[in-house]
Tab-separated table of N, CA and C in Angstrom:
chain	number	residue	atom	x	y	z
L	609	UNK	N	-5.776	38.062	-9.889
L	609	UNK	CA	-5.866	37.403	-8.596
L	609	UNK	C	-6.050	35.891	-8.764
L	610	UNK	N	-6.910	35.489	-9.741
L	610	UNK	CA	-7.146	34.057	-9.953
L	610	UNK	C	-5.870	33.348	-10.385
L	611	UNK	N	-5.119	33.960	-11.287
L	611	UNK	CA	-3.880	33.342	-11.762
L	611	UNK	C	-2.874	33.183	-10.633
L	612	UNK	N	-2.839	34.144	-9.729
L	612	UNK	CA	-1.916	34.072	-8.598
L	612	UNK	C	-2.281	32.907	-7.678
L	613	UNK	N	-3.587	32.718	-7.414
L	613	UNK	CA	-4.047	31.602	-6.580
L	613	UNK	C	-3.770	30.263	-7.242
L	614	UNK	N	-4.007	30.194	-8.564
L	614	UNK	CA	-3.739	28.952	-9.297
L	614	UNK	C	-2.255	28.598	-9.229
L	615	UNK	N	-1.419	29.608	-9.408
L	615	UNK	CA	0.026	29.374	-9.372
L	615	UNK	C	0.451	28.933	-7.972
L	616	UNK	N	-0.137	29.533	-6.946
L	616	UNK	CA	0.179	29.178	-5.565
L	616	UNK	C	-0.212	27.729	-5.266
L	617	UNK	N	-1.423	27.320	-5.704
L	617	UNK	CA	-1.873	25.933	-5.514
L	617	UNK	C	-0.996	24.963	-6.285
L	618	UNK	N	-0.625	25.350	-7.501
L	618	UNK	CA	0.216	24.494	-8.324
L	618	UNK	C	1.580	24.291	-7.661
L	619	UNK	N	2.152	25.348	-7.142
L	619	UNK	CA	3.435	25.256	-6.450
L	619	UNK	C	3.320	24.381	-5.213
L	620	UNK	N	2.238	24.531	-4.471
L	620	UNK	CA	2.009	23.717	-3.273
L	620	UNK	C	1.917	22.241	-3.642
L	621	UNK	N	1.200	21.925	-4.706
L	621	UNK	CA	1.090	20.522	-5.154
L	621	UNK	C	2.444	19.960	-5.549
L	622	UNK	N	3.246	20.759	-6.218
L	622	UNK	CA	4.576	20.302	-6.624
L	622	UNK	C	5.413	19.994	-5.389
L	623	UNK	N	5.361	20.871	-4.396
L	623	UNK	CA	6.131	20.665	-3.164
L	623	UNK	C	5.665	19.386	-2.463
L	624	UNK	N	4.350	19.188	-2.359
L	624	UNK	CA	3.809	17.979	-1.720
L	624	UNK	C	4.260	16.734	-2.482
L	625	UNK	N	4.198	16.763	-3.806
L	625	UNK	CA	4.630	15.613	-4.616
L	625	UNK	C	6.106	15.306	-4.409
L	626	UNK	N	6.934	16.332	-4.339
L	626	UNK	CA	8.369	16.125	-4.133
L	626	UNK	C	8.616	15.516	-2.752
L	627	UNK	N	7.960	16.050	-1.727
L	627	UNK	CA	8.140	15.540	-0.368
L	627	UNK	C	7.701	14.080	-0.276
L	628	UNK	N	6.534	13.756	-0.853
L	628	UNK	CA	6.048	12.374	-0.808
L	628	UNK	C	6.948	11.433	-1.601
L	629	UNK	N	7.475	11.895	-2.715
L	629	UNK	CA	8.398	11.073	-3.509
L	629	UNK	C	9.680	10.786	-2.748
L	630	UNK	N	10.196	11.806	-2.077
L	630	UNK	CA	11.416	11.616	-1.278
L	630	UNK	C	11.147	10.645	-0.134
L	631	UNK	N	10.023	10.801	0.536
L	631	UNK	CA	9.657	9.909	1.638
L	631	UNK	C	9.541	8.456	1.156
L	632	UNK	N	8.868	8.249	0.027
L	632	UNK	CA	8.718	6.891	-0.514
L	632	UNK	C	10.074	6.310	-0.889
L	633	UNK	N	10.931	7.109	-1.487
L	633	UNK	CA	12.263	6.637	-1.871
L	633	UNK	C	13.077	6.238	-0.640
L	634	UNK	N	13.016	7.059	0.407
L	634	UNK	CA	13.738	6.745	1.645
L	634	UNK	C	13.233	5.433	2.239
L	635	UNK	N	11.908	5.226	2.247
L	635	UNK	CA	11.351	3.989	2.804
L	635	UNK	C	11.765	2.769	1.985
L	636	UNK	N	11.768	2.895	0.666
L	636	UNK	CA	12.186	1.776	-0.194
L	636	UNK	C	13.656	1.447	0.062
L	637	UNK	N	14.491	2.464	0.136
L	637	UNK	CA	15.920	2.230	0.384
L	637	UNK	C	16.128	1.575	1.749
L	638	UNK	N	15.415	2.038	2.758
L	638	UNK	CA	15.548	1.434	4.100
L	638	UNK	C	15.094	-0.027	4.092
L	639	UNK	N	13.993	-0.317	3.374
L	639	UNK	CA	13.491	-1.696	3.333
L	639	UNK	C	14.488	-2.613	2.624
L	640	UNK	N	15.031	-2.154	1.508
L	640	UNK	CA	16.012	-2.968	0.774
L	640	UNK	C	17.265	-3.159	1.616
L	641	UNK	N	17.714	-2.092	2.265
L	641	UNK	CA	18.892	-2.192	3.118
L	641	UNK	C	18.671	-3.177	4.265
L	642	UNK	N	17.470	-3.135	4.836
L	642	UNK	CA	17.130	-4.066	5.925
L	642	UNK	C	17.210	-5.516	5.438
L	643	UNK	N	16.707	-5.786	4.235
L	643	UNK	CA	16.746	-7.149	3.701
L	643	UNK	C	18.170	-7.574	3.345
L	644	UNK	N	18.957	-6.659	2.792
L	644	UNK	CA	20.328	-7.013	2.392
L	644	UNK	C	21.238	-7.254	3.589
L	645	UNK	N	20.880	-6.742	4.747
L	645	UNK	CA	21.668	-6.990	5.954
L	645	UNK	C	21.453	-8.397	6.499
L	646	UNK	N	20.374	-9.042	6.094
L	646	UNK	CA	20.099	-10.411	6.529
L	646	UNK	C	20.911	-11.394	5.702
L	647	UNK	N	21.229	-12.573	6.259
L	647	UNK	CA	21.866	-13.605	5.442
L	647	UNK	C	20.932	-13.996	4.289
L	648	UNK	N	21.476	-14.377	3.137
L	648	UNK	CA	20.639	-14.673	1.974
L	648	UNK	C	19.499	-15.660	2.244
L	649	UNK	N	19.708	-16.625	3.082
L	649	UNK	CA	18.662	-17.607	3.368
L	649	UNK	C	17.513	-17.063	4.206
L	650	UNK	N	17.728	-15.949	4.875
L	650	UNK	CA	16.706	-15.381	5.753
L	650	UNK	C	15.953	-14.209	5.115
L	651	UNK	N	16.312	-13.819	3.913
L	651	UNK	CA	15.658	-12.689	3.247
L	651	UNK	C	14.271	-13.091	2.753
L	652	UNK	N	13.271	-12.342	3.165
L	652	UNK	CA	11.898	-12.620	2.725
L	652	UNK	C	11.407	-11.603	1.706
L	653	UNK	N	12.029	-10.443	1.649
L	653	UNK	CA	11.665	-9.351	0.758
L	653	UNK	C	10.245	-8.855	1.003
L	654	UNK	N	9.767	-9.030	2.228
L	654	UNK	CA	8.467	-8.484	2.629
L	654	UNK	C	8.534	-8.140	4.102
L	655	UNK	N	7.699	-7.207	4.527
L	655	UNK	CA	7.668	-6.812	5.922
L	655	UNK	C	7.104	-5.415	6.067
L	656	UNK	N	7.497	-4.737	7.138
L	656	UNK	CA	7.083	-3.351	7.336
L	656	UNK	C	8.309	-2.532	7.705
L	657	UNK	N	8.292	-1.286	7.292
L	657	UNK	CA	9.347	-0.347	7.635
L	657	UNK	C	8.667	0.934	8.087
L	658	UNK	N	8.896	1.312	9.327
L	658	UNK	CA	8.241	2.486	9.937
L	658	UNK	C	6.718	2.377	9.849
L	659	UNK	N	6.197	1.165	9.987
L	659	UNK	CA	4.749	0.956	9.961
L	659	UNK	C	4.131	0.858	8.577
L	660	UNK	N	4.936	0.974	7.542
L	660	UNK	CA	4.438	0.901	6.158
L	660	UNK	C	4.806	-0.465	5.588
L	661	UNK	N	3.805	-1.223	5.091
L	661	UNK	CA	4.118	-2.551	4.559
L	661	UNK	C	4.833	-2.473	3.208
L	662	UNK	N	5.699	-3.458	2.975
L	662	UNK	CA	6.349	-3.570	1.670
L	662	UNK	C	6.413	-5.036	1.284
L	663	UNK	N	6.446	-5.274	-0.024
L	663	UNK	CA	6.584	-6.627	-0.559
L	663	UNK	C	7.288	-6.507	-1.900
L	664	UNK	N	8.531	-6.958	-1.960
L	664	UNK	CA	9.314	-6.862	-3.189
L	664	UNK	C	9.450	-8.205	-3.895
L	665	UNK	N	8.652	-9.197	-3.482
L	665	UNK	CA	8.665	-10.483	-4.187
L	665	UNK	C	7.931	-10.316	-5.519
L	666	UNK	N	8.273	-11.163	-6.459
L	666	UNK	CA	7.586	-11.124	-7.757
L	666	UNK	C	6.107	-11.422	-7.539
L	667	UNK	N	5.217	-10.559	-8.038
L	667	UNK	CA	3.783	-10.799	-7.811
L	667	UNK	C	3.288	-12.025	-8.587
L	668	UNK	N	2.403	-12.766	-7.960
L	668	UNK	CA	1.771	-13.905	-8.617
L	668	UNK	C	0.289	-13.585	-8.790
L	669	UNK	N	-0.371	-14.338	-9.648
L	669	UNK	CA	-1.803	-14.126	-9.869
L	669	UNK	C	-2.586	-14.345	-8.575
L	670	UNK	N	-2.188	-15.323	-7.802
L	670	UNK	CA	-2.889	-15.608	-6.537
L	670	UNK	C	-2.745	-14.461	-5.543
L	671	UNK	N	-1.521	-13.909	-5.433
L	671	UNK	CA	-1.327	-12.792	-4.501
L	671	UNK	C	-2.043	-11.540	-4.979
L	672	UNK	N	-2.063	-11.301	-6.279
L	672	UNK	CA	-2.802	-10.151	-6.811
L	672	UNK	C	-4.286	-10.294	-6.529
L	673	UNK	N	-4.816	-11.489	-6.749
L	673	UNK	CA	-6.237	-11.741	-6.482
L	673	UNK	C	-6.538	-11.573	-4.990
L	674	UNK	N	-5.664	-12.082	-4.136
L	674	UNK	CA	-5.859	-11.974	-2.690
L	674	UNK	C	-5.753	-10.527	-2.220
L	675	UNK	N	-5.045	-9.714	-2.950
L	675	UNK	CA	-4.910	-8.306	-2.579
L	675	UNK	C	-6.107	-7.488	-3.045
L	676	UNK	N	-6.460	-7.598	-4.301
L	676	UNK	CA	-7.508	-6.746	-4.871
L	676	UNK	C	-8.914	-7.295	-4.680
L	677	UNK	N	-9.047	-8.591	-4.379
L	677	UNK	CA	-10.369	-9.218	-4.262
L	677	UNK	C	-10.341	-10.213	-3.106
L	678	UNK	N	-10.132	-9.719	-1.887
L	678	UNK	CA	-9.968	-10.581	-0.719
L	678	UNK	C	-11.299	-10.731	0.018
L	679	UNK	N	-11.904	-11.914	-0.084
L	679	UNK	CA	-13.182	-12.187	0.572
L	679	UNK	C	-13.025	-12.361	2.077
L	680	UNK	N	-11.826	-12.657	2.527
L	680	UNK	CA	-11.595	-13.015	3.927
L	680	UNK	C	-11.468	-11.834	4.876
L	681	UNK	N	-11.527	-10.622	4.359
L	681	UNK	CA	-11.416	-9.447	5.217
L	681	UNK	C	-12.378	-8.361	4.758
L	682	UNK	N	-12.845	-7.567	5.698
L	682	UNK	CA	-13.706	-6.442	5.348
L	682	UNK	C	-12.897	-5.159	5.240
L	683	UNK	N	-11.566	-5.259	5.372
L	683	UNK	CA	-10.714	-4.082	5.263
L	683	UNK	C	-10.681	-3.577	3.826
L	684	UNK	N	-10.777	-2.253	3.677
L	684	UNK	CA	-10.683	-1.658	2.349
L	684	UNK	C	-9.236	-1.460	1.921
L	685	UNK	N	-8.373	-1.087	2.864
L	685	UNK	CA	-6.964	-0.895	2.550
L	685	UNK	C	-6.175	-2.102	3.033
L	686	UNK	N	-5.468	-2.722	2.109
L	686	UNK	CA	-4.654	-3.900	2.405
L	686	UNK	C	-3.243	-3.669	1.839
L	687	UNK	N	-2.228	-4.362	2.366
L	687	UNK	CA	-0.867	-4.186	1.831
L	687	UNK	C	-0.793	-4.516	0.342
L	688	UNK	N	0.064	-3.799	-0.360
L	688	UNK	CA	0.271	-4.005	-1.795
L	688	UNK	C	0.742	-5.424	-2.093
L	689	UNK	N	0.384	-5.944	-3.246
L	689	UNK	CA	0.900	-7.240	-3.691
L	689	UNK	C	2.363	-7.103	-4.112
L	690	UNK	N	2.747	-5.925	-4.569
L	690	UNK	CA	4.135	-5.640	-4.914
L	690	UNK	C	4.386	-4.159	-4.680
L	691	UNK	N	5.430	-3.862	-3.960
L	691	UNK	CA	5.786	-2.468	-3.747
L	691	UNK	C	5.637	-2.049	-2.301
L	692	UNK	N	5.369	-0.780	-2.126
L	692	UNK	CA	5.357	-0.141	-0.819
L	692	UNK	C	3.990	0.469	-0.570
L	693	UNK	N	3.426	0.246	0.605
L	693	UNK	CA	2.177	0.898	0.974
L	693	UNK	C	0.973	-0.018	0.899
L	694	UNK	N	-0.168	0.603	0.703
L	694	UNK	CA	-1.440	-0.102	0.714
L	694	UNK	C	-2.153	0.068	-0.628
L	695	UNK	N	-3.140	-0.794	-0.851
L	695	UNK	CA	-3.976	-0.697	-2.040
L	695	UNK	C	-5.415	-0.997	-1.635
L	696	UNK	N	-6.333	-0.855	-2.564
L	696	UNK	CA	-7.756	-1.032	-2.268
L	696	UNK	C	-8.179	-2.473	-2.507
L	697	UNK	N	-8.881	-3.038	-1.530
L	697	UNK	CA	-9.523	-4.340	-1.662
L	697	UNK	C	-10.945	-4.062	-2.171
L	698	UNK	N	-11.240	-4.458	-3.389
L	698	UNK	CA	-12.522	-4.110	-3.997
L	698	UNK	C	-13.679	-5.006	-3.561
L	699	UNK	N	-13.393	-6.161	-2.984
L	699	UNK	CA	-14.473	-7.073	-2.599
L	699	UNK	C	-15.456	-6.437	-1.622
L	700	UNK	N	-15.015	-5.786	-0.537
L	700	UNK	CA	-15.989	-5.180	0.380
L	700	UNK	C	-16.777	-4.029	-0.241
L	701	UNK	N	-16.247	-3.426	-1.295
L	701	UNK	CA	-16.974	-2.344	-1.966
L	701	UNK	C	-18.093	-2.926	-2.815
L	702	UNK	N	-17.796	-3.992	-3.540
L	702	UNK	CA	-18.785	-4.602	-4.436
L	702	UNK	C	-19.801	-5.437	-3.652
L	703	UNK	N	-19.368	-6.074	-2.569
L	703	UNK	CA	-20.230	-6.939	-1.749
L	703	UNK	C	-20.243	-6.455	-0.296
L	704	UNK	N	-20.829	-5.303	-0.018
L	704	UNK	CA	-20.761	-4.766	1.352
L	704	UNK	C	-21.489	-5.644	2.371
L	705	UNK	N	-22.599	-6.257	2.005
L	705	UNK	CA	-23.345	-7.094	2.943
L	705	UNK	C	-22.539	-8.317	3.352
L	706	UNK	N	-21.901	-8.963	2.396
L	706	UNK	CA	-21.100	-10.150	2.671
L	706	UNK	C	-19.940	-9.793	3.592
L	707	UNK	N	-19.294	-8.683	3.336
L	707	UNK	CA	-18.148	-8.263	4.146
L	707	UNK	C	-18.572	-7.939	5.567
L	708	UNK	N	-19.738	-7.308	5.725
L	708	UNK	CA	-20.210	-6.971	7.064
L	708	UNK	C	-20.545	-8.230	7.846
L	709	UNK	N	-21.174	-9.205	7.199
L	709	UNK	CA	-21.524	-10.434	7.910
L	709	UNK	C	-20.266	-11.206	8.299
L	710	UNK	N	-19.234	-11.166	7.465
L	710	UNK	CA	-17.976	-11.837	7.805
L	710	UNK	C	-17.321	-11.176	9.004
L	711	UNK	N	-17.360	-9.845	9.069
L	711	UNK	CA	-16.718	-9.162	10.196
L	711	UNK	C	-17.510	-9.414	11.476
L	712	UNK	N	-18.825	-9.600	11.378
L	712	UNK	CA	-19.626	-9.912	12.560
L	712	UNK	C	-19.307	-11.322	13.069
L	713	UNK	N	-19.109	-12.268	12.149
L	713	UNK	CA	-18.779	-13.634	12.536
L	713	UNK	C	-17.442	-13.688	13.249
L	714	UNK	N	-16.494	-12.892	12.809
L	714	UNK	CA	-15.168	-12.880	13.419
L	714	UNK	C	-15.245	-12.330	14.843
L	715	UNK	N	-16.080	-11.315	15.087
L	715	UNK	CA	-16.189	-10.703	16.412
L	715	UNK	C	-16.873	-11.623	17.408
L	716	UNK	N	-17.780	-12.466	16.944
L	716	UNK	CA	-18.531	-13.354	17.855
L	716	UNK	C	-17.728	-14.485	18.329
């Protein structure tokens, strides 16, 4: 019985991974197609597609730092510095008090 349950869970995980991979591939293709339809001077290689952020510009140290260690926001999930989707902003995790006070200042 245990082996049957393990096999069932394993199969379910494989199906979920395949579905998510296909979805990510479709979003990347749509984003690239959207950029290639623009005249070369208007291509930014960043934006959102179906509500998911993307950025295909070459990552710089400043953008990586602003993504993974952003003092200016208390958001934990921020758009990727390169690629599709979101990533974790570690600053609010390491400095929760500072992040909370910043979000209070913004609301006032």
